[in-house]
Short mmCIF file of C-alpha atoms and ligand atoms in Angstrom, two decimals:
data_model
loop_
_atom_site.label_atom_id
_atom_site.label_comp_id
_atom_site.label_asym_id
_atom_site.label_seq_id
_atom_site.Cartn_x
_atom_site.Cartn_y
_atom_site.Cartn_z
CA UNK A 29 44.38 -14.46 -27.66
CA UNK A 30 40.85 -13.02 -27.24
CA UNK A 31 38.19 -15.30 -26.22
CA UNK A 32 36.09 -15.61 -29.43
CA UNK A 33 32.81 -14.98 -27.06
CA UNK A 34 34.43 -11.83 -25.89
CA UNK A 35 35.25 -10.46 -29.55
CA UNK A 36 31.51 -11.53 -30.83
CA UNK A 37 30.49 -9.51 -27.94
CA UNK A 38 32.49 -6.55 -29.23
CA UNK A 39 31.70 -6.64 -32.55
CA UNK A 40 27.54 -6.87 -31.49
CA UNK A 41 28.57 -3.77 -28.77
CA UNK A 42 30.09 -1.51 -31.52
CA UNK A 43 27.37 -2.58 -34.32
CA UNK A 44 24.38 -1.87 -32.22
CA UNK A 45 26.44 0.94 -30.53
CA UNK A 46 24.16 3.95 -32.16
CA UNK A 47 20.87 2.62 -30.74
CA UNK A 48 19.60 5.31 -28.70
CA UNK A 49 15.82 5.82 -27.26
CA UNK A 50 14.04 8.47 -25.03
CA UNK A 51 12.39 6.75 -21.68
CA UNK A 52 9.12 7.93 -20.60
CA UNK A 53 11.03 9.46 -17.45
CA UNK A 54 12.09 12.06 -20.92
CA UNK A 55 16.03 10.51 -20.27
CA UNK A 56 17.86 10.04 -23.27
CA UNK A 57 19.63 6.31 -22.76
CA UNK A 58 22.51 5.01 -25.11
CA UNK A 59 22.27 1.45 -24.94
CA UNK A 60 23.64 -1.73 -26.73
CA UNK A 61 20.14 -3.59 -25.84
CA UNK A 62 16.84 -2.55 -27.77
CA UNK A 63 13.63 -3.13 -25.69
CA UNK A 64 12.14 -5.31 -27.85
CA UNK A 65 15.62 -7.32 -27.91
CA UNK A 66 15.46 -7.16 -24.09
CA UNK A 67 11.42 -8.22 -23.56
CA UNK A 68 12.46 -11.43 -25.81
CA UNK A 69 15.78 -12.47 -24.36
CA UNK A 70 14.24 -11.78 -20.44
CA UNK A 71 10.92 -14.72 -21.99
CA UNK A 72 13.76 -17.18 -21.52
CA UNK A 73 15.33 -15.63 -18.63
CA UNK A 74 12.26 -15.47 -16.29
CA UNK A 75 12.04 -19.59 -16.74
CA UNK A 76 15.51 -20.31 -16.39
CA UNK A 77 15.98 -18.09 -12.84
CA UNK A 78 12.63 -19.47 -11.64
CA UNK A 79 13.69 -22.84 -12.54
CA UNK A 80 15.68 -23.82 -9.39
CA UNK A 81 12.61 -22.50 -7.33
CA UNK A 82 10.28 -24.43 -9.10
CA UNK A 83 12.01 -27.65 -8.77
CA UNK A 84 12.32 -26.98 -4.93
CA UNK A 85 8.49 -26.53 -4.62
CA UNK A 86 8.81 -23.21 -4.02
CA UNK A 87 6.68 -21.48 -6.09
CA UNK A 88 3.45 -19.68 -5.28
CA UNK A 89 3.33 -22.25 -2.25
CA UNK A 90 1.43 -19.90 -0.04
CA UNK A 91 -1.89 -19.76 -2.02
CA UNK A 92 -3.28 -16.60 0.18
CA UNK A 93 0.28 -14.98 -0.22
CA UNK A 94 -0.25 -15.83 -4.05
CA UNK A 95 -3.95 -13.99 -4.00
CA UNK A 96 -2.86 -11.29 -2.00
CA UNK A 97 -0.01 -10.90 -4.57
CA UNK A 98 -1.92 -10.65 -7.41
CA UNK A 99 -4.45 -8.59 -6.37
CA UNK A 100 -2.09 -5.82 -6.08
CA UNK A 101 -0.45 -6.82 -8.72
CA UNK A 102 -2.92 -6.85 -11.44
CA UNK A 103 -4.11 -3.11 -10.57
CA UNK A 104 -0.69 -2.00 -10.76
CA UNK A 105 -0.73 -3.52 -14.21
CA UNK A 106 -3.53 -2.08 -15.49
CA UNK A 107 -2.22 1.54 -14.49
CA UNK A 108 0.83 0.51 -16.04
CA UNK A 109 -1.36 -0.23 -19.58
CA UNK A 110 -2.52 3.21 -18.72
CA UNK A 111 0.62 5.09 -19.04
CA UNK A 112 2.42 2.86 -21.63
CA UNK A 113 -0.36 1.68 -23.92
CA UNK A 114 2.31 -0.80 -25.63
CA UNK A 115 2.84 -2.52 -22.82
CA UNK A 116 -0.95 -4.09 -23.21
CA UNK A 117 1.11 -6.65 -25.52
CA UNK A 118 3.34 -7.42 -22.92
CA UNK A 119 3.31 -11.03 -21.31
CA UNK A 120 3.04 -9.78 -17.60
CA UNK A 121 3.73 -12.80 -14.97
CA UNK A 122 4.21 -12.24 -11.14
CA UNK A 123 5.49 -14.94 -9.22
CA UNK A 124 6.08 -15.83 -5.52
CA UNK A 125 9.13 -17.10 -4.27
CA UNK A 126 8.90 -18.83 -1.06
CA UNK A 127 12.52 -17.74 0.56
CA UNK A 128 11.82 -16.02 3.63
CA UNK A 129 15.35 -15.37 4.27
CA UNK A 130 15.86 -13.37 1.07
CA UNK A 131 14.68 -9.92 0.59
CA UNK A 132 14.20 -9.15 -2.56
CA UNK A 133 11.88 -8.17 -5.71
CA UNK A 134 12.19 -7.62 -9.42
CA UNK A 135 10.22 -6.56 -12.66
CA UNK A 136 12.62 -7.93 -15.94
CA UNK A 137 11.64 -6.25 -19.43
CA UNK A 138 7.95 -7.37 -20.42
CA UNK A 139 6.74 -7.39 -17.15
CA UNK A 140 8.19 -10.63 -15.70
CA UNK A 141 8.17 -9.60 -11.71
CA UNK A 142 8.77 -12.08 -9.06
CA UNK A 143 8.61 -11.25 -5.10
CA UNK A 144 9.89 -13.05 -2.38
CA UNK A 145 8.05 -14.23 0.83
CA UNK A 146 11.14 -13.03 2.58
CA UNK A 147 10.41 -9.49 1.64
CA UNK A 148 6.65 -9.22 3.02
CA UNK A 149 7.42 -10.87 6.36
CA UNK A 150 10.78 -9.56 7.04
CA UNK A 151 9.21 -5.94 6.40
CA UNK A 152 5.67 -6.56 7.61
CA UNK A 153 4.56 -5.19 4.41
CA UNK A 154 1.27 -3.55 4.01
CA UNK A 155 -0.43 -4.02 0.80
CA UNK A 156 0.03 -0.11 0.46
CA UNK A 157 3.76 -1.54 0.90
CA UNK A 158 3.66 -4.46 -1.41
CA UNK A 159 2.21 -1.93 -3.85
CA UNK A 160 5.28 0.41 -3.75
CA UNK A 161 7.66 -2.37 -4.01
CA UNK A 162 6.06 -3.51 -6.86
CA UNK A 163 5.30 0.01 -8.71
CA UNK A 164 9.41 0.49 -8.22
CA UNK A 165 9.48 -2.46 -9.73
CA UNK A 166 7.08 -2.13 -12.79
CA UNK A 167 8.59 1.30 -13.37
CA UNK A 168 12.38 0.14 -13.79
CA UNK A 169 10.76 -1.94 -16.99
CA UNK A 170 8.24 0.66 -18.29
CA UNK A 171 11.73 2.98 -17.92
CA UNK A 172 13.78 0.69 -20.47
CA UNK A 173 15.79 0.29 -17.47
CA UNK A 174 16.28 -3.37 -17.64
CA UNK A 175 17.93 -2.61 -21.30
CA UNK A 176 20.09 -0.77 -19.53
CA UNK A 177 21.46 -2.85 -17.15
CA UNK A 178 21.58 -5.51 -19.85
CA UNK A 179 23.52 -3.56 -21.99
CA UNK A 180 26.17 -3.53 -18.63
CA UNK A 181 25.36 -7.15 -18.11
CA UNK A 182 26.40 -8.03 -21.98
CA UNK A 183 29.80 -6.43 -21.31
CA UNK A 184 30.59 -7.94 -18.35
CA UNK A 185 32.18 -11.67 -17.33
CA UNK A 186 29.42 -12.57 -15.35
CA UNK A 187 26.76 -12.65 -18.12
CA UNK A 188 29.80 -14.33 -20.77
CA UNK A 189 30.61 -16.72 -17.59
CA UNK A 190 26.74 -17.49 -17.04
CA UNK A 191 26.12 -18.36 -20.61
CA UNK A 192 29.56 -20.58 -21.13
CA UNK A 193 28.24 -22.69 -17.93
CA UNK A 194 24.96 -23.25 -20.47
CA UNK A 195 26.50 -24.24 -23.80
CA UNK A 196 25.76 -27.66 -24.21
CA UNK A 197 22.92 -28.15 -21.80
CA UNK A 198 19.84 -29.76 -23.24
CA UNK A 199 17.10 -27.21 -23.85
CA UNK A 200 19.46 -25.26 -26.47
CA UNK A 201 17.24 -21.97 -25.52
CA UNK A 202 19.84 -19.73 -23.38
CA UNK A 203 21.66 -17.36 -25.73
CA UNK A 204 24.08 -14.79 -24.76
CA UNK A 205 21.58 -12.13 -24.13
CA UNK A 206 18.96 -14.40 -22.33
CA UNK A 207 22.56 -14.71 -19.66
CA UNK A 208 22.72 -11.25 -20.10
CA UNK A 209 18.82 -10.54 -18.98
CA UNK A 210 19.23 -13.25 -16.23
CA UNK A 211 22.09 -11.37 -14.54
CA UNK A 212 20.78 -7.81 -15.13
CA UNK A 213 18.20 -8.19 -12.33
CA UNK A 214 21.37 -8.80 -10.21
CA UNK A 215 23.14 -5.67 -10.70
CA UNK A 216 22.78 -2.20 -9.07
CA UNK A 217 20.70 -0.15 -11.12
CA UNK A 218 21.64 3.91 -11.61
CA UNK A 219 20.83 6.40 -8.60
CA UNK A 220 18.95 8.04 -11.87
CA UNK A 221 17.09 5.00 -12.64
CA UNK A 222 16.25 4.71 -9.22
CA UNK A 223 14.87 8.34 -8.75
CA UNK A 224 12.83 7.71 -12.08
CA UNK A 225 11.02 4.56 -10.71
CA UNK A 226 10.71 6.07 -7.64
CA UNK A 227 8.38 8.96 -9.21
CA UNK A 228 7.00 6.65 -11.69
CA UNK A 229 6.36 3.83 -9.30
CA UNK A 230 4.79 6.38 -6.49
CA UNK A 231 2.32 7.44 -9.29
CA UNK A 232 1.32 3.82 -10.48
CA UNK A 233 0.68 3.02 -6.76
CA UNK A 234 -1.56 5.89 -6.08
CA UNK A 235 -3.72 5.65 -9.41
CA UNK A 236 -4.26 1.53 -8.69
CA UNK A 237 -5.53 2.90 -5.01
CA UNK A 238 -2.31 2.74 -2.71
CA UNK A 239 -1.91 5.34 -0.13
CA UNK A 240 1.28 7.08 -1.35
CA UNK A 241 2.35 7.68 2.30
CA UNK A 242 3.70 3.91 2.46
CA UNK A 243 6.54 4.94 -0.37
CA UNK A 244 7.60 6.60 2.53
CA UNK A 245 7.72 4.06 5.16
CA UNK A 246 8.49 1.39 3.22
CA UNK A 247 11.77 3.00 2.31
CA UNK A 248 12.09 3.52 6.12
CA UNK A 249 11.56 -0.47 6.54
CA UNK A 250 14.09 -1.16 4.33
CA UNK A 251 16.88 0.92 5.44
CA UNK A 252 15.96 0.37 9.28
CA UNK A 253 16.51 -3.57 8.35
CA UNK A 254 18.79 -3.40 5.35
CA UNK A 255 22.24 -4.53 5.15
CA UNK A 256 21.90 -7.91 6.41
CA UNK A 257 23.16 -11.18 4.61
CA UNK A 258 20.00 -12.22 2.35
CA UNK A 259 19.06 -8.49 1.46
CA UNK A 260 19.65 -8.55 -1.85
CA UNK A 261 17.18 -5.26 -2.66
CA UNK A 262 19.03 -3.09 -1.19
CA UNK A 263 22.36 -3.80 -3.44
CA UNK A 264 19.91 -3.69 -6.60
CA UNK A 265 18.36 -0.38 -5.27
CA UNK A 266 21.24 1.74 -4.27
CA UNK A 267 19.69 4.86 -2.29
CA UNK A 268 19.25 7.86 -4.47
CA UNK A 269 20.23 11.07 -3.05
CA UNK A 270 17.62 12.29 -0.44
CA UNK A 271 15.25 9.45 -1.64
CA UNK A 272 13.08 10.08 1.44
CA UNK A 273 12.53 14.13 1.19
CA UNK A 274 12.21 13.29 -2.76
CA UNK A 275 9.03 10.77 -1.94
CA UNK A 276 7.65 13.23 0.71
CA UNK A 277 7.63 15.96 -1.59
CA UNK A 278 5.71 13.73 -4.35
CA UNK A 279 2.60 12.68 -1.45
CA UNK A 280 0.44 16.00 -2.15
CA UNK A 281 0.34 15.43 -5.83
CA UNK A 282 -0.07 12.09 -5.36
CA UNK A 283 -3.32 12.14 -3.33
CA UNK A 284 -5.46 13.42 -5.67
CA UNK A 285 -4.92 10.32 -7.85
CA UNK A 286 -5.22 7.71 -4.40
CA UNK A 287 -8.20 9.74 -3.19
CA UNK A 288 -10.31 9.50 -6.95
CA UNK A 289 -8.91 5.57 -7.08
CA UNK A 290 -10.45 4.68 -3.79
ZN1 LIG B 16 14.93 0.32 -7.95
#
């Protein structure tokens, strides 16, 4: 007999099955997940994935890491506000994760990013680095993209299997679709969705004052040192078709914005 999770799941999937919304990339997406479903449920989810860090102490543990951070950060934001004038009601939160042996970075719906230590140092990044990253990052959520992969997430064991292993635990707060936010930051996102926060990202960067040039060589960075056991970005990020000659082709139009921002 069907699990009774797994036929709630169904029925929710086929009721909500119509919901369809236009991304600012101009994409059509077909999705089981509304944003404003997917900024609530991802509230919940940002506290219970930072949770184990927190209790280990590491959290923002590197207080010029943490400045450095937000700096970039909270310029990439306000471009952000910029392009998506909604997203002003958003609850952005960045957070560092001190885990220098993971490589890794991610923006859930409503602007709750997190970067780890292991991704600056392993890289080297350069704040015109750090900026890309996070622009990628910010763009996969201004793209509804995190819907998306929820909408994956919801139909998959791993976000039913997360959320069984959290029925009866104390705080009550983790619902299906929180699971299903908490996992969606763990699976590969589109070679679309990719290309689409790669322009969008590239453009965020250069408004907020980052030289677009280091979408380039970050890319580089990655790939030169990718593959390796703690590099989880690069499973997240699969490589777009001719990602590099894509970004190269973006840097002239791109100046003009860097140039007037600096
Ligand atoms: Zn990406």
């Amino acid at each position: 007999m069907p699990h009774p999770i797994k036929l709630l799941l169904t029925f929710i999937i086929f009721t909500l099955l119509s919901a369809c919304a236009t991304n600012i990339a101009g994409r059509k997406q077909v999705m089981f997940v509304s944003e404003s479903d997917a900024i609530e449920s991802s509230k919940q989810a940002y506290i219970n994935t930072l949770e184990p860090f927190k209790l280990k102490g590491q959290l923002d543990s590197e207080p010029d890491m943490v400045n450095r951070v937000n700096r970039i950060t909270s310029k990439l934001i306000t471009q952000a506000k910029i392009m998506r004038p909604e997203t002003k009601s958003w609850e952005w939160s960045i957070k560092i994760i001190d885990d220098p042996k993971t490589v890794n970075a991610w923006c859930m719906a409503g602007g709750k990013m997190a970067i780890y230590t292991g991704l600056i140092n392993q890289l080297s990044a350069t704040d015109d680095e750090i900026a890309q990253v996070m622009g990628h990052e910010i763009s996969h959520a201004l793209a509804n993209h995190t819907a998306e992969r929820m909408s994956v997430a919801m139909a998959s064991d791993l976000a039913v299997n997360l959320y069984k292993s959290t029925i009866g635990d104390s705080t009550g707060t983790t619902s299906l679709a929180t699971s299903a936010a908490q996992v969606a930051i763990t699976l590969p996102n589109s070679r679309t969705s990719e290309s689409e926060a790669d322009k969008i990202g590239i453009e965020l960067a250069a408004k907020a004052g980052y030289n677009p040039n280091a979408a380039v060589t970050l890319w580089q960075k990655m790939s030169k040192i990718g593959g390796g056991s703690g590099f989880e970005f690069m499973s997240t990020h699969p490589s777009p078709e001719n990602r590099e000659s894509a970004l190269k082709k973006m840097i002239p139009k791109m100046m003009p914005y860097y140039q007037a921002a600096k």
